[in-house]
Tab-separated table of C-alpha atoms in Angstrom:
chain	number	residue	atom	x	y	z
L	28	MET	CA	5.695	12.492	-18.197
L	29	TYR	CA	3.243	14.781	-19.992
L	30	ARG	CA	3.860	18.165	-21.627
L	31	ALA	CA	1.471	21.088	-22.230
L	32	LEU	CA	0.501	21.845	-25.846
L	33	TYR	CA	-1.156	25.170	-25.018
L	34	THR	CA	-1.287	27.800	-22.292
L	35	PHE	CA	-4.158	27.408	-19.820
L	36	HIS	CA	-5.727	29.814	-17.299
L	37	SER	CA	-8.914	29.253	-15.320
L	38	ALA	CA	-10.866	30.893	-12.525
L	39	GLU	CA	-11.642	27.515	-10.945
L	40	PRO	CA	-9.988	27.308	-7.491
L	41	HIS	CA	-8.687	23.742	-7.906
L	42	SER	CA	-7.338	24.090	-11.453
L	43	LEU	CA	-3.657	24.445	-12.324
L	44	HIS	CA	-2.414	27.321	-14.480
L	45	PHE	CA	0.375	26.571	-16.948
L	46	THR	CA	2.057	27.736	-20.125
L	47	ALA	CA	2.792	25.774	-23.277
L	48	GLY	CA	5.816	23.476	-22.919
L	49	GLU	CA	5.562	22.870	-19.168
L	50	SER	CA	5.788	19.245	-17.995
L	51	PHE	CA	3.560	17.373	-15.538
L	52	VAL	CA	3.348	14.155	-13.571
L	53	ILE	CA	-0.187	12.737	-13.738
L	54	LEU	CA	-1.507	11.652	-10.318
L	55	GLU	CA	-5.061	10.585	-11.180
L	56	ARG	CA	-7.053	10.035	-14.384
L	57	SER	CA	-10.436	8.981	-12.993
L	58	ASN	CA	-12.204	11.702	-15.008
L	59	GLN	CA	-12.046	11.549	-18.782
L	60	HIS	CA	-11.618	15.288	-19.307
L	61	TRP	CA	-9.871	16.577	-16.153
L	62	TRP	CA	-6.744	14.962	-14.702
L	63	LEU	CA	-5.061	15.586	-11.365
L	64	ALA	CA	-1.446	16.559	-12.080
L	65	SER	CA	1.668	17.886	-10.392
L	66	LYS	CA	3.727	20.557	-12.150
L	67	SER	CA	7.310	19.305	-12.516
L	68	SER	CA	8.917	22.729	-12.112
L	69	THR	CA	7.187	23.828	-8.897
L	70	GLY	CA	5.432	20.754	-7.502
L	71	GLU	CA	2.038	22.505	-7.555
L	72	VAL	CA	-0.940	20.122	-7.688
L	73	GLY	CA	-4.266	20.752	-9.408
L	74	TYR	CA	-6.628	19.698	-12.164
L	75	ILE	CA	-5.715	20.257	-15.823
L	76	PRO	CA	-7.683	19.643	-19.053
L	77	ALA	CA	-6.596	16.336	-20.601
L	78	SER	CA	-6.948	17.713	-24.143
L	79	TYR	CA	-4.286	20.376	-23.465
L	80	ILE	CA	-1.427	17.940	-22.851
L	81	HIS	CA	0.286	15.026	-24.588
L	82	LYS	CA	2.598	12.253	-23.451
L	83	ASP	CA	6.237	13.240	-23.751
L	84	GLU	CA	8.115	10.522	-25.618
L	85	VAL	CA	11.522	12.136	-25.044
L	86	ASP	CA	13.689	10.243	-22.540
L	87	ILE	CA	14.192	12.139	-19.304
L	88	PRO	CA	17.251	11.785	-17.057
L	89	TRP	CA	17.568	8.361	-15.470
L	90	LEU	CA	17.502	9.501	-11.871
L	91	LEU	CA	14.102	11.108	-12.498
L	92	GLY	CA	12.761	8.626	-15.043
L	93	GLN	CA	12.836	5.612	-12.745
L	94	HIS	CA	11.423	7.178	-9.604
L	95	PHE	CA	9.025	4.471	-8.421
L	96	VAL	CA	6.369	6.170	-6.342
L	97	VAL	CA	4.565	3.726	-4.066
L	98	HIS	CA	1.444	5.779	-3.431
L	99	SER	CA	0.995	6.475	-7.155
L	100	GLU	CA	1.253	2.863	-8.272
L	101	ALA	CA	-1.100	1.919	-5.458
L	102	LEU	CA	-3.868	3.792	-7.238
L	103	ALA	CA	-3.643	1.406	-10.193
L	104	ILE	CA	-6.408	-0.825	-8.831
L	105	LYS	CA	-8.792	2.128	-8.432
L	106	ASP	CA	-8.025	3.516	-11.890
L	107	SER	CA	-8.453	0.057	-13.400
L	108	TYR	CA	-12.042	-0.617	-12.315
L	109	ASN	CA	-13.478	2.879	-12.675
L	110	GLU	CA	-15.291	1.988	-15.898
L	111	ILE	CA	-16.256	-1.609	-15.008
L	112	ALA	CA	-19.847	-1.647	-13.756
L	113	LEU	CA	-19.526	-4.867	-11.737
L	114	PHE	CA	-16.637	-3.654	-9.585
L	115	GLN	CA	-18.099	-0.176	-9.163
L	116	GLU	CA	-21.225	-1.891	-7.842
L	117	ILE	CA	-19.121	-3.932	-5.416
L	118	ASP	CA	-17.271	-0.848	-4.218
L	119	GLY	CA	-20.591	0.864	-3.555
L	120	CYS	CA	-21.740	-2.197	-1.613
L	121	PHE	CA	-18.599	-2.104	0.553
L	122	LYS	CA	-19.090	1.567	1.337
L	123	ALA	CA	-22.733	0.927	2.263
L	124	ILE	CA	-21.735	-1.901	4.650
L	125	TYR	CA	-19.057	0.190	6.319
L	126	SER	CA	-21.320	3.221	6.628
L	127	TYR	CA	-24.213	1.165	7.993
L	128	ILE	CA	-22.200	-0.534	10.742
L	129	SER	CA	-19.760	2.224	11.705
L	130	ARG	CA	-22.273	5.034	12.234
L	131	SER	CA	-24.290	3.305	14.930
L	132	THR	CA	-22.956	1.637	18.065
L	133	VAL	CA	-26.238	-0.272	18.408
L	134	LYS	CA	-25.906	-1.783	14.937
L	135	HIS	CA	-22.244	-2.561	15.506
L	136	SER	CA	-22.978	-4.288	18.814
L	137	GLY	CA	-25.710	-6.311	17.056
L	138	LEU	CA	-23.162	-7.634	14.591
L	139	GLU	CA	-20.800	-8.531	17.434
L	140	GLU	CA	-23.606	-10.462	19.146
L	141	ILE	CA	-24.061	-12.592	16.019
L	142	PHE	CA	-20.326	-13.304	15.967
L	143	HIS	CA	-20.598	-14.355	19.616
L	144	VAL	CA	-23.621	-16.621	19.003
L	145	LEU	CA	-21.851	-18.296	16.086
L	146	GLU	CA	-18.750	-18.709	18.288
L	147	THR	CA	-16.521	-17.016	15.736
L	148	SER	CA	-13.976	-14.300	16.368
L	149	THR	CA	-15.112	-10.756	15.708
L	150	ILE	CA	-13.638	-9.499	12.436
L	151	LYS	CA	-12.916	-5.814	12.073
L	152	LEU	CA	-14.523	-4.591	8.855
L	153	ALA	CA	-11.865	-2.133	7.731
L	154	LYS	CA	-12.791	0.722	5.451
L	155	ALA	CA	-12.979	-1.006	2.089
L	156	CYS	CA	-12.874	2.151	-0.007
L	157	HIS	CA	-9.266	2.957	0.947
L	158	PHE	CA	-7.067	3.600	-2.076
L	159	LYS	CA	-3.999	1.592	-1.240
L	160	TRP	CA	-3.809	-2.025	-2.343
L	161	ILE	CA	-2.696	-3.368	1.008
L	162	ASN	CA	-5.562	-1.758	2.932
L	163	ARG	CA	-8.145	-2.600	0.289
L	164	GLY	CA	-6.941	-6.216	0.296
L	165	ARG	CA	-7.332	-6.508	4.061
L	166	ALA	CA	-10.805	-4.970	3.910
L	167	ILE	CA	-11.990	-7.440	1.272
L	168	GLN	CA	-10.408	-10.296	3.215
L	169	ALA	CA	-12.468	-9.264	6.259
L	170	ILE	CA	-15.652	-9.140	4.151
L	171	CYS	CA	-14.994	-12.649	2.780
L	172	LYS	CA	-14.312	-14.129	6.223
L	173	SER	CA	-17.515	-12.684	7.644
L	174	TYR	CA	-19.713	-13.139	4.548
L	175	GLN	CA	-22.118	-15.664	6.105
L	176	THR	CA	-22.333	-13.603	9.286
L	177	LEU	CA	-23.191	-10.507	7.258
L	178	ILE	CA	-25.949	-12.413	5.443
L	179	ILE	CA	-27.480	-13.422	8.797
L	180	TYR	CA	-27.080	-9.929	10.224
L	181	PHE	CA	-28.619	-7.988	7.327
L	182	SER	CA	-31.333	-10.624	6.967
L	183	ASP	CA	-32.378	-10.097	10.592
L	184	MET	CA	-32.173	-6.305	10.301
L	185	SER	CA	-34.203	-6.382	7.107
L	186	TYR	CA	-37.002	-8.736	8.103
L	187	ASN	CA	-37.248	-8.052	11.837
L	188	ASP	CA	-36.622	-4.297	11.921
L	189	HIS	CA	-37.926	-3.584	8.382
L	190	ASP	CA	-34.773	-1.622	7.616
L	191	ILE	CA	-34.786	-0.597	3.935
L	192	THR	CA	-31.028	0.076	3.841
L	193	ALA	CA	-30.252	-3.330	5.322
L	194	GLU	CA	-32.581	-4.930	2.778
L	195	SER	CA	-30.802	-3.265	-0.160
L	196	ILE	CA	-27.398	-4.428	1.163
L	197	LEU	CA	-28.771	-7.949	1.691
L	198	ILE	CA	-30.058	-8.111	-1.886
L	199	LYS	CA	-26.586	-7.178	-3.142
L	200	LEU	CA	-24.784	-9.726	-0.967
L	201	GLN	CA	-27.169	-12.500	-2.007
L	202	GLN	CA	-26.443	-12.096	-5.708
L	203	PRO	CA	-24.178	-14.985	-6.839
L	204	ARG	CA	-22.163	-12.800	-9.227
L	205	ILE	CA	-21.445	-10.287	-6.427
L	206	LEU	CA	-20.267	-13.029	-4.076
L	207	LEU	CA	-17.970	-14.663	-6.652
L	208	ALA	CA	-16.558	-11.312	-7.781
L	209	ILE	CA	-15.719	-10.372	-4.167
L	210	PHE	CA	-13.939	-13.677	-3.554
L	211	PHE	CA	-12.072	-13.227	-6.859
L	212	LEU	CA	-10.914	-9.785	-5.671
L	213	ARG	CA	-9.509	-11.421	-2.555
L	214	ASP	CA	-7.278	-13.642	-4.737
L	215	LEU	CA	-6.284	-10.800	-7.046
L	216	LEU	CA	-5.449	-8.380	-4.257
L	217	HIS	CA	-3.379	-11.033	-2.494
L	218	HIS	CA	-0.876	-10.821	-5.379
L	219	LEU	CA	-1.022	-7.024	-5.502
L	220	ASP	CA	-0.625	-6.797	-1.712
L	221	ASN	CA	2.597	-8.796	-1.984
L	222	LEU	CA	3.868	-6.334	-4.590
L	223	SER	CA	2.912	-3.396	-2.387
L	224	ILE	CA	4.713	-4.935	0.609
L	225	PHE	CA	7.786	-5.437	-1.584
L	226	PHE	CA	7.794	-1.697	-2.359
L	227	GLN	CA	7.736	-0.883	1.342
L	228	GLU	CA	11.029	-2.606	2.088
L	229	ARG	CA	13.666	-0.394	3.622
L	230	PHE	CA	16.460	0.734	1.271
L	231	LEU	CA	14.951	-1.021	-1.735
L	232	ASN	CA	17.450	-1.462	-4.578
L	233	PRO	CA	15.841	-0.235	-7.844
L	234	VAL	CA	17.584	-2.988	-9.825
L	235	ARG	CA	15.265	-5.531	-8.193
L	236	ILE	CA	12.056	-3.703	-9.112
L	237	PRO	CA	11.463	-4.477	-12.831
L	238	GLU	CA	12.025	-8.205	-12.322
L	239	ARG	CA	9.632	-8.298	-9.347
L	240	VAL	CA	6.960	-6.338	-11.221
L	241	GLN	CA	7.368	-8.546	-14.285
L	242	SER	CA	6.874	-11.683	-12.188
L	243	THR	CA	3.570	-10.256	-10.906
L	244	ILE	CA	2.498	-9.359	-14.455
L	245	SER	CA	3.361	-12.852	-15.721
L	246	LEU	CA	1.432	-14.448	-12.857
L	247	LEU	CA	-1.698	-12.376	-13.537
L	248	GLU	CA	-1.521	-13.035	-17.281
L	249	CYS	CA	-1.127	-16.775	-16.712
L	250	LYS	CA	-4.003	-16.976	-14.216
L	251	TYR	CA	-6.582	-14.684	-15.777
L	252	LEU	CA	-5.744	-13.690	-19.357
L	253	GLY	CA	-5.429	-17.130	-20.974
L	254	ASN	CA	-8.147	-18.953	-22.890
L	255	ASN	CA	-9.521	-20.337	-19.621
L	256	ILE	CA	-9.373	-18.491	-16.302
L	257	LEU	CA	-7.507	-20.422	-13.607
L	258	TRP	CA	-9.618	-19.550	-10.563
L	259	GLU	CA	-7.743	-19.583	-7.265
L	260	SER	CA	-8.470	-20.828	-3.739
L	261	SER	CA	-10.626	-17.955	-2.434
L	262	PHE	CA	-12.841	-18.040	-5.520
L	263	LEU	CA	-13.342	-21.786	-5.055
L	264	LEU	CA	-14.351	-21.128	-1.433
L	265	GLY	CA	-16.919	-18.696	-2.793
L	266	ILE	CA	-18.259	-21.440	-5.057
L	267	GLN	CA	-18.579	-23.757	-2.044
L	268	LEU	CA	-20.354	-21.049	-0.060
L	269	LEU	CA	-22.772	-20.460	-2.919
L	270	GLU	CA	-23.499	-24.173	-3.426
L	271	SER	CA	-24.070	-24.684	0.310
L	272	GLY	CA	-27.175	-22.489	0.143
L	273	ALA	CA	-25.810	-19.990	2.668
L	274	LEU	CA	-27.001	-17.027	0.589
L	275	SER	CA	-30.657	-18.062	0.728
L	276	ARG	CA	-31.131	-17.462	4.463
L	277	LEU	CA	-34.580	-15.907	4.211
L	278	PRO	CA	-37.357	-16.374	6.751
L	279	MET	CA	-40.166	-18.545	5.403
L	280	ALA	CA	-38.249	-19.210	2.183
L	281	ARG	CA	-37.305	-22.577	0.736
L	282	LYS	CA	-33.639	-23.138	0.019
L	283	PRO	CA	-32.833	-24.242	-3.549
L	284	HIS	CA	-31.501	-27.750	-4.027
L	285	GLY	CA	-27.866	-28.615	-4.777
L	286	PRO	CA	-28.166	-29.064	-8.585
L	287	ILE	CA	-29.959	-25.733	-8.926
L	288	LEU	CA	-27.239	-23.984	-6.888
L	289	HIS	CA	-24.533	-25.684	-8.952
L	290	LYS	CA	-26.081	-24.307	-12.134
L	291	THR	CA	-26.377	-20.903	-10.459
L	292	ALA	CA	-22.641	-20.929	-9.596
L	293	ALA	CA	-21.686	-21.914	-13.151
L	294	LYS	CA	-23.897	-19.168	-14.605
L	295	ALA	CA	-22.510	-16.545	-12.216
L	296	THR	CA	-18.940	-17.582	-13.105
L	297	ASP	CA	-19.675	-17.033	-16.796
L	298	GLU	CA	-21.310	-13.675	-16.029
L	299	ILE	CA	-18.263	-12.214	-14.287
L	300	ALA	CA	-15.572	-13.709	-16.570
L	301	ASP	CA	-15.479	-10.764	-19.008
L	302	SER	CA	-15.359	-8.179	-16.211
L	303	VAL	CA	-12.568	-10.124	-14.477
L	304	LYS	CA	-10.471	-10.240	-17.651
L	305	THR	CA	-11.049	-6.529	-18.293
L	306	LEU	CA	-9.966	-5.600	-14.765
L	307	VAL	CA	-6.833	-7.763	-14.850
L	308	ARG	CA	-5.904	-6.495	-18.313
L	309	ASN	CA	-6.256	-2.874	-17.100
L	310	ILE	CA	-4.034	-3.583	-14.082
L	311	VAL	CA	-1.397	-5.319	-16.215
L	312	ASP	CA	-1.375	-2.429	-18.721
L	313	SER	CA	-1.075	0.057	-15.845
L	314	LEU	CA	1.892	-1.807	-14.361
L	315	LYS	CA	3.631	-1.994	-17.734
L	316	GLU	CA	3.150	1.741	-18.223
L	317	LYS	CA	4.423	2.647	-14.756
L	318	PHE	CA	7.404	0.263	-14.830
L	319	PRO	CA	8.748	0.160	-18.389
L	320	ASP	CA	11.700	-2.022	-19.306
L	321	ASN	CA	14.960	-0.067	-19.335
L	322	ALA	CA	18.328	-1.141	-20.713
L	323	ILE	CA	20.275	0.781	-18.047
L	324	ILE	CA	18.619	-0.856	-15.069
L	325	ARG	CA	19.093	-4.243	-16.739
L	326	ALA	CA	22.759	-3.418	-17.165
L	327	PHE	CA	23.229	-2.968	-13.391
L	328	ARG	CA	22.197	-6.603	-12.896
L	329	ILE	CA	25.642	-7.776	-13.995
L	330	LEU	CA	26.864	-6.873	-10.488
L	331	ASP	CA	24.640	-9.588	-8.990
L	332	PRO	CA	26.915	-12.572	-8.105
L	333	ASP	CA	24.108	-15.108	-8.594
L	334	ARG	CA	23.749	-14.118	-12.255
L	335	ILE	CA	27.383	-14.682	-13.183
L	336	PRO	CA	27.824	-17.925	-15.190
L	337	SER	CA	30.116	-20.682	-13.953
L	338	ASP	CA	31.320	-21.678	-17.424
L	339	PRO	CA	34.677	-19.913	-18.177
L	340	GLU	CA	33.815	-19.309	-21.842
L	341	LYS	CA	30.487	-17.694	-21.008
L	342	LEU	CA	32.092	-15.722	-18.187
L	343	ALA	CA	34.638	-14.212	-20.606
L	344	GLN	CA	31.804	-12.639	-22.628
L	345	TYR	CA	29.439	-11.983	-19.717
L	346	GLY	CA	28.409	-8.363	-19.100
L	347	ASN	CA	30.418	-6.811	-21.949
L	348	SER	CA	27.415	-5.310	-23.771
L	349	GLU	CA	25.879	-4.091	-20.486
L	350	THR	CA	29.169	-2.438	-19.505
L	351	ALA	CA	29.236	-0.627	-22.853
L	352	ALA	CA	25.682	0.610	-22.233
L	353	LEU	CA	26.649	1.934	-18.791
L	354	GLN	CA	29.711	3.617	-20.252
L	355	ASN	CA	27.687	5.428	-22.919
L	356	HIS	CA	24.971	6.516	-20.487
L	357	PHE	CA	27.147	7.745	-17.591
L	358	SER	CA	30.215	8.923	-19.530
L	359	ASP	CA	29.762	12.543	-18.368
L	360	PHE	CA	30.709	11.898	-14.740
L	361	LEU	CA	33.021	8.874	-15.070
L	362	SER	CA	36.796	9.350	-15.089
L	363	CYS	CA	38.272	9.576	-18.612
L	364	ASP	CA	34.681	9.518	-19.966
L	365	GLY	CA	34.357	5.923	-18.762
L	366	LYS	CA	36.961	4.582	-21.193
L	367	ASP	CA	38.467	2.386	-18.454
L	368	LEU	CA	35.111	0.872	-17.501
L	369	VAL	CA	35.416	-2.132	-19.824
L	370	ALA	CA	38.950	-2.871	-18.574
L	371	GLU	CA	37.743	-2.668	-14.972
L	372	TRP	CA	34.917	-5.105	-15.738
L	373	ASP	CA	37.285	-7.636	-17.342
L	374	GLN	CA	39.042	-7.973	-13.971
L	375	MET	CA	36.172	-7.329	-11.566
L	376	LYS	CA	33.790	-9.982	-12.961
L	377	TYR	CA	36.093	-12.765	-11.706
L	378	LEU	CA	36.190	-11.241	-8.231
L	379	ILE	CA	32.372	-11.004	-8.143
L	380	ALA	CA	32.112	-14.617	-9.400
L	381	SER	CA	34.074	-15.753	-6.340
L	382	ARG	CA	31.386	-14.255	-4.058
L	383	LYS	CA	28.476	-16.474	-5.061
L	384	GLY	CA	25.635	-16.380	-2.572
L	385	GLU	CA	26.091	-12.713	-1.680
L	386	SER	CA	23.551	-10.086	-2.727
L	387	LEU	CA	23.808	-7.240	-5.201
L	388	ASP	CA	23.496	-4.770	-2.312
L	389	GLU	CA	26.576	-6.223	-0.585
L	390	ILE	CA	28.632	-5.884	-3.777
L	391	CYS	CA	27.517	-2.276	-4.252
L	392	ILE	CA	28.346	-1.403	-0.635
L	393	ASP	CA	31.865	-2.832	-0.982
L	394	LEU	CA	32.400	-1.000	-4.268
L	395	ALA	CA	31.278	2.279	-2.710
L	396	HIS	CA	33.007	2.035	0.688
L	397	SER	CA	35.933	-0.403	0.473
L	398	ASP	CA	39.244	1.424	-0.108
L	399	MET	CA	40.641	-1.542	-2.053
L	400	TRP	CA	37.658	-1.735	-4.398
L	401	ARG	CA	37.532	2.054	-4.868
L	402	LYS	CA	41.199	2.119	-5.795
L	403	GLU	CA	41.074	-0.831	-8.215
L	404	TYR	CA	37.679	-0.038	-9.799
L	405	PRO	CA	37.063	3.730	-9.479
L	406	ASN	CA	34.448	3.948	-12.245
L	407	PHE	CA	32.404	1.015	-10.983
L	408	SER	CA	32.668	2.539	-7.509
L	409	ILE	CA	30.932	5.654	-8.857
L	410	LEU	CA	28.277	3.538	-10.596
L	411	SER	CA	27.611	1.575	-7.412
L	412	GLU	CA	26.918	4.844	-5.595
L	413	VAL	CA	24.497	5.819	-8.388
L	414	CYS	CA	22.774	2.459	-8.074
L	415	MET	CA	22.343	2.806	-4.308
L	416	VAL	CA	21.027	6.390	-4.310
L	417	MET	CA	18.534	6.021	-7.151
L	418	SER	CA	15.045	6.615	-5.781
L	419	ALA	CA	13.300	3.257	-5.687
L	420	SER	CA	10.224	4.400	-3.762
L	421	THR	CA	8.944	7.132	-1.453
L	422	THR	CA	8.413	4.714	1.420
L	423	GLU	CA	11.056	6.182	3.724
L	424	PRO	CA	9.979	9.861	3.450
L	425	ASP	CA	6.321	8.777	3.623
L	426	ARG	CA	7.031	6.952	6.885
L	427	GLY	CA	8.714	10.057	8.275
L	428	PHE	CA	5.813	12.360	7.336
L	429	THR	CA	3.308	9.858	8.712
L	430	SER	CA	5.178	9.724	12.007
L	431	VAL	CA	5.190	13.515	12.221
L	432	ASN	CA	1.462	13.687	11.445
L	433	LEU	CA	0.727	11.205	14.228
L	434	ILE	CA	2.100	13.565	16.833
L	435	LYS	CA	1.445	16.956	15.218
L	436	ASN	CA	-1.973	17.675	16.698
L	437	LYS	CA	-3.681	19.941	19.206
L	438	TYR	CA	-1.607	18.437	22.034
L	439	ARG	CA	1.686	19.412	20.351
L	440	ASN	CA	2.285	22.473	22.568
L	441	LEU	CA	2.091	20.290	25.678
L	442	LEU	CA	5.024	18.129	24.556
L	443	THR	CA	8.670	18.846	25.272
L	444	SER	CA	11.447	18.269	22.733
L	445	ASP	CA	12.496	15.082	24.539
L	446	GLN	CA	8.952	13.727	24.408
L	447	LEU	CA	8.733	14.496	20.686
L	448	ASP	CA	12.022	12.719	20.079
L	449	GLN	CA	10.860	9.675	22.018
L	450	LEU	CA	7.536	9.547	20.135
L	451	LEU	CA	9.326	9.696	16.797
L	452	ARG	CA	11.574	6.837	17.842
L	453	LEU	CA	8.537	4.802	18.872
L	454	CYS	CA	6.927	5.377	15.479
L	455	LEU	CA	10.028	4.684	13.393
L	456	GLU	CA	11.725	1.912	15.372
L	457	LYS	CA	8.852	-0.091	16.811
L	458	PRO	CA	9.288	-3.895	16.626
L	459	GLU	CA	7.753	-6.083	13.933
L	460	ASP	CA	4.947	-7.289	16.200
L	461	ALA	CA	3.785	-3.726	16.667
L	462	GLN	CA	0.267	-4.439	17.927
L	463	ASP	CA	1.403	-6.464	20.955
L	464	TYR	CA	4.013	-3.797	21.617
L	465	LEU	CA	1.430	-1.006	21.504
L	466	ASP	CA	-1.002	-2.989	23.682
L	467	ALA	CA	1.720	-3.497	26.305
L	468	ALA	CA	2.708	0.181	26.155
L	469	TYR	CA	-0.923	1.247	26.551
L	470	ALA	CA	-1.408	-1.128	29.494
L	471	ALA	CA	1.712	0.299	31.178
L	472	TRP	CA	0.531	3.855	30.559
L	473	LEU	CA	-2.947	3.045	31.878
L	474	GLN	CA	-1.502	1.518	35.040
L	475	ALA	CA	0.744	4.547	35.539
L	476	GLU	CA	-2.238	6.826	34.911
L	477	GLN	CA	-4.250	5.044	37.601
L	478	TRP	CA	-1.390	5.476	40.060
L	479	ARG	CA	-1.188	9.168	39.156
L	480	LEU	CA	-4.910	9.566	39.803
L	481	LEU	CA	-4.579	7.823	43.159
L	482	LEU	CA	-1.615	10.030	44.045
L	483	LYS	CA	-3.586	13.106	42.983
L	484	GLU	CA	-6.540	12.096	45.151
L	485	TRP	CA	-4.213	11.425	48.089
L	486	ARG	CA	-2.601	14.866	47.698
L	487	ARG	CA	-6.017	16.495	47.598
L	488	GLY	CA	-6.948	14.628	50.756
L	489	GLU	CA	-3.751	15.763	52.480
L	490	GLU	CA	-4.307	19.368	51.381
L	491	SER	CA	-7.922	19.364	52.580
L	492	LYS	CA	-6.821	17.764	55.857
L	493	THR	CA	-4.137	20.450	56.327
L	494	GLU	CA	-6.666	23.189	55.590
L	495	SER	CA	-9.174	21.751	58.075
L	496	ASP	CA	-6.459	21.468	60.782
L	497	SER	CA	-5.446	25.028	60.165
L	498	THR	CA	-9.097	26.203	60.402
L	499	GLU	CA	-9.600	24.348	63.662
L	500	SER	CA	-6.400	25.901	65.019
L	501	ASP	CA	-7.661	29.388	64.199
L	502	LEU	CA	-10.953	28.712	65.946
L	503	ASP	CA	-9.337	27.229	69.119
L	504	PRO	CA	-8.980	30.041	71.766
L	505	LEU	CA	-6.377	28.072	73.721
L	506	SER	CA	-4.038	27.642	70.755
L	507	ASP	CA	-2.311	31.047	71.248
L	508	SER	CA	-1.648	30.607	74.911
L	509	GLU	CA	-0.324	27.101	74.326
């Protein structure tokens, strides 16, 4: 949370006006002097001068302080490499590849022909410049899988068609440091994709978040921020690709020998090591800033049955300090200022210990909804409700808005309320294997559409036949007498 030091007014259309003392949530800091922010009081979004604000060190209420916003943390990867030349160069290369192939059906079909000749499946080159981790990870994965094919394709386009753009892309892809950095990104984004998928779980309990984030931070620090970088499987595949001589597919050019390529791979690895460490360190620092350790959320972990010790002596002391922390923090809306909370915990911990193997969510649901639990442990029942309603992510509302945007288009006025309801259900409740489901639905619709067209043609034929019969009847002089 940031707070304004001074009042600011500007004639710029995208700037945000504010007075001294107002608070903001920072959405993007890609520019050194102007940050994209949202005003806490009104929700207005705009650019503000970075020198006019400072970070507010005062603790804000818990329910607002630990609001984990998925789309905001997803920008961490973009913010982290903005000032690293190597990864900016790679991002520019990705955009050039996507732009080159997507804007021409002829060029796209040429790439598909190469896939067909090589007897490999066609890989969809997703838009690599997408902000979100999960989409960026899939895009880079597609680039890595089709790397050799892209070398062949841009080599042919460059030397046969004398295409300058294709030649510039080819030169980039053939650089050993670019190849190894791309394959490193595939490994890195695999871990960040898993974190992003975790945040998209339905009804995510916020108590699980800090531990999951910390495990990702520890993994990244162990792999990339030690004395020696522990390169992972995709990076090693990149080394093999480089040493195989696949990058030197040039007409009338001699391929370097194995020892030379081995030295080239070792040199390229040394060249990118500093940039890799800088990127990972930026991501780790960003995660630590967005998900700080908090004593209150740690205190809620005592309700997890798997954490309760089996030793009777340890169990007698277990959770006492955490219960005191919860009592002090939530005393305003607990009965008797939470004075009975410690006494409730002394009894309840043994009941939770008997439910080993169950999840924290199941315990919270029983505390909130079971009449027996609510009667015996009223204060912990209130705390369980707090735990379950704390905002862990914006995934659910984002899904709802996305579903609405999918159907809110120029065809909206042609849809009835029932059709809208059915479309929303399809978007929100589609099965896990959504692609097969959508393919089957499209096939069924297409078949029904063909039948409708046939029926329409038949009706037109019947109408024209009726009209012709009626015309012939009018022209027949014997029709009246008959």
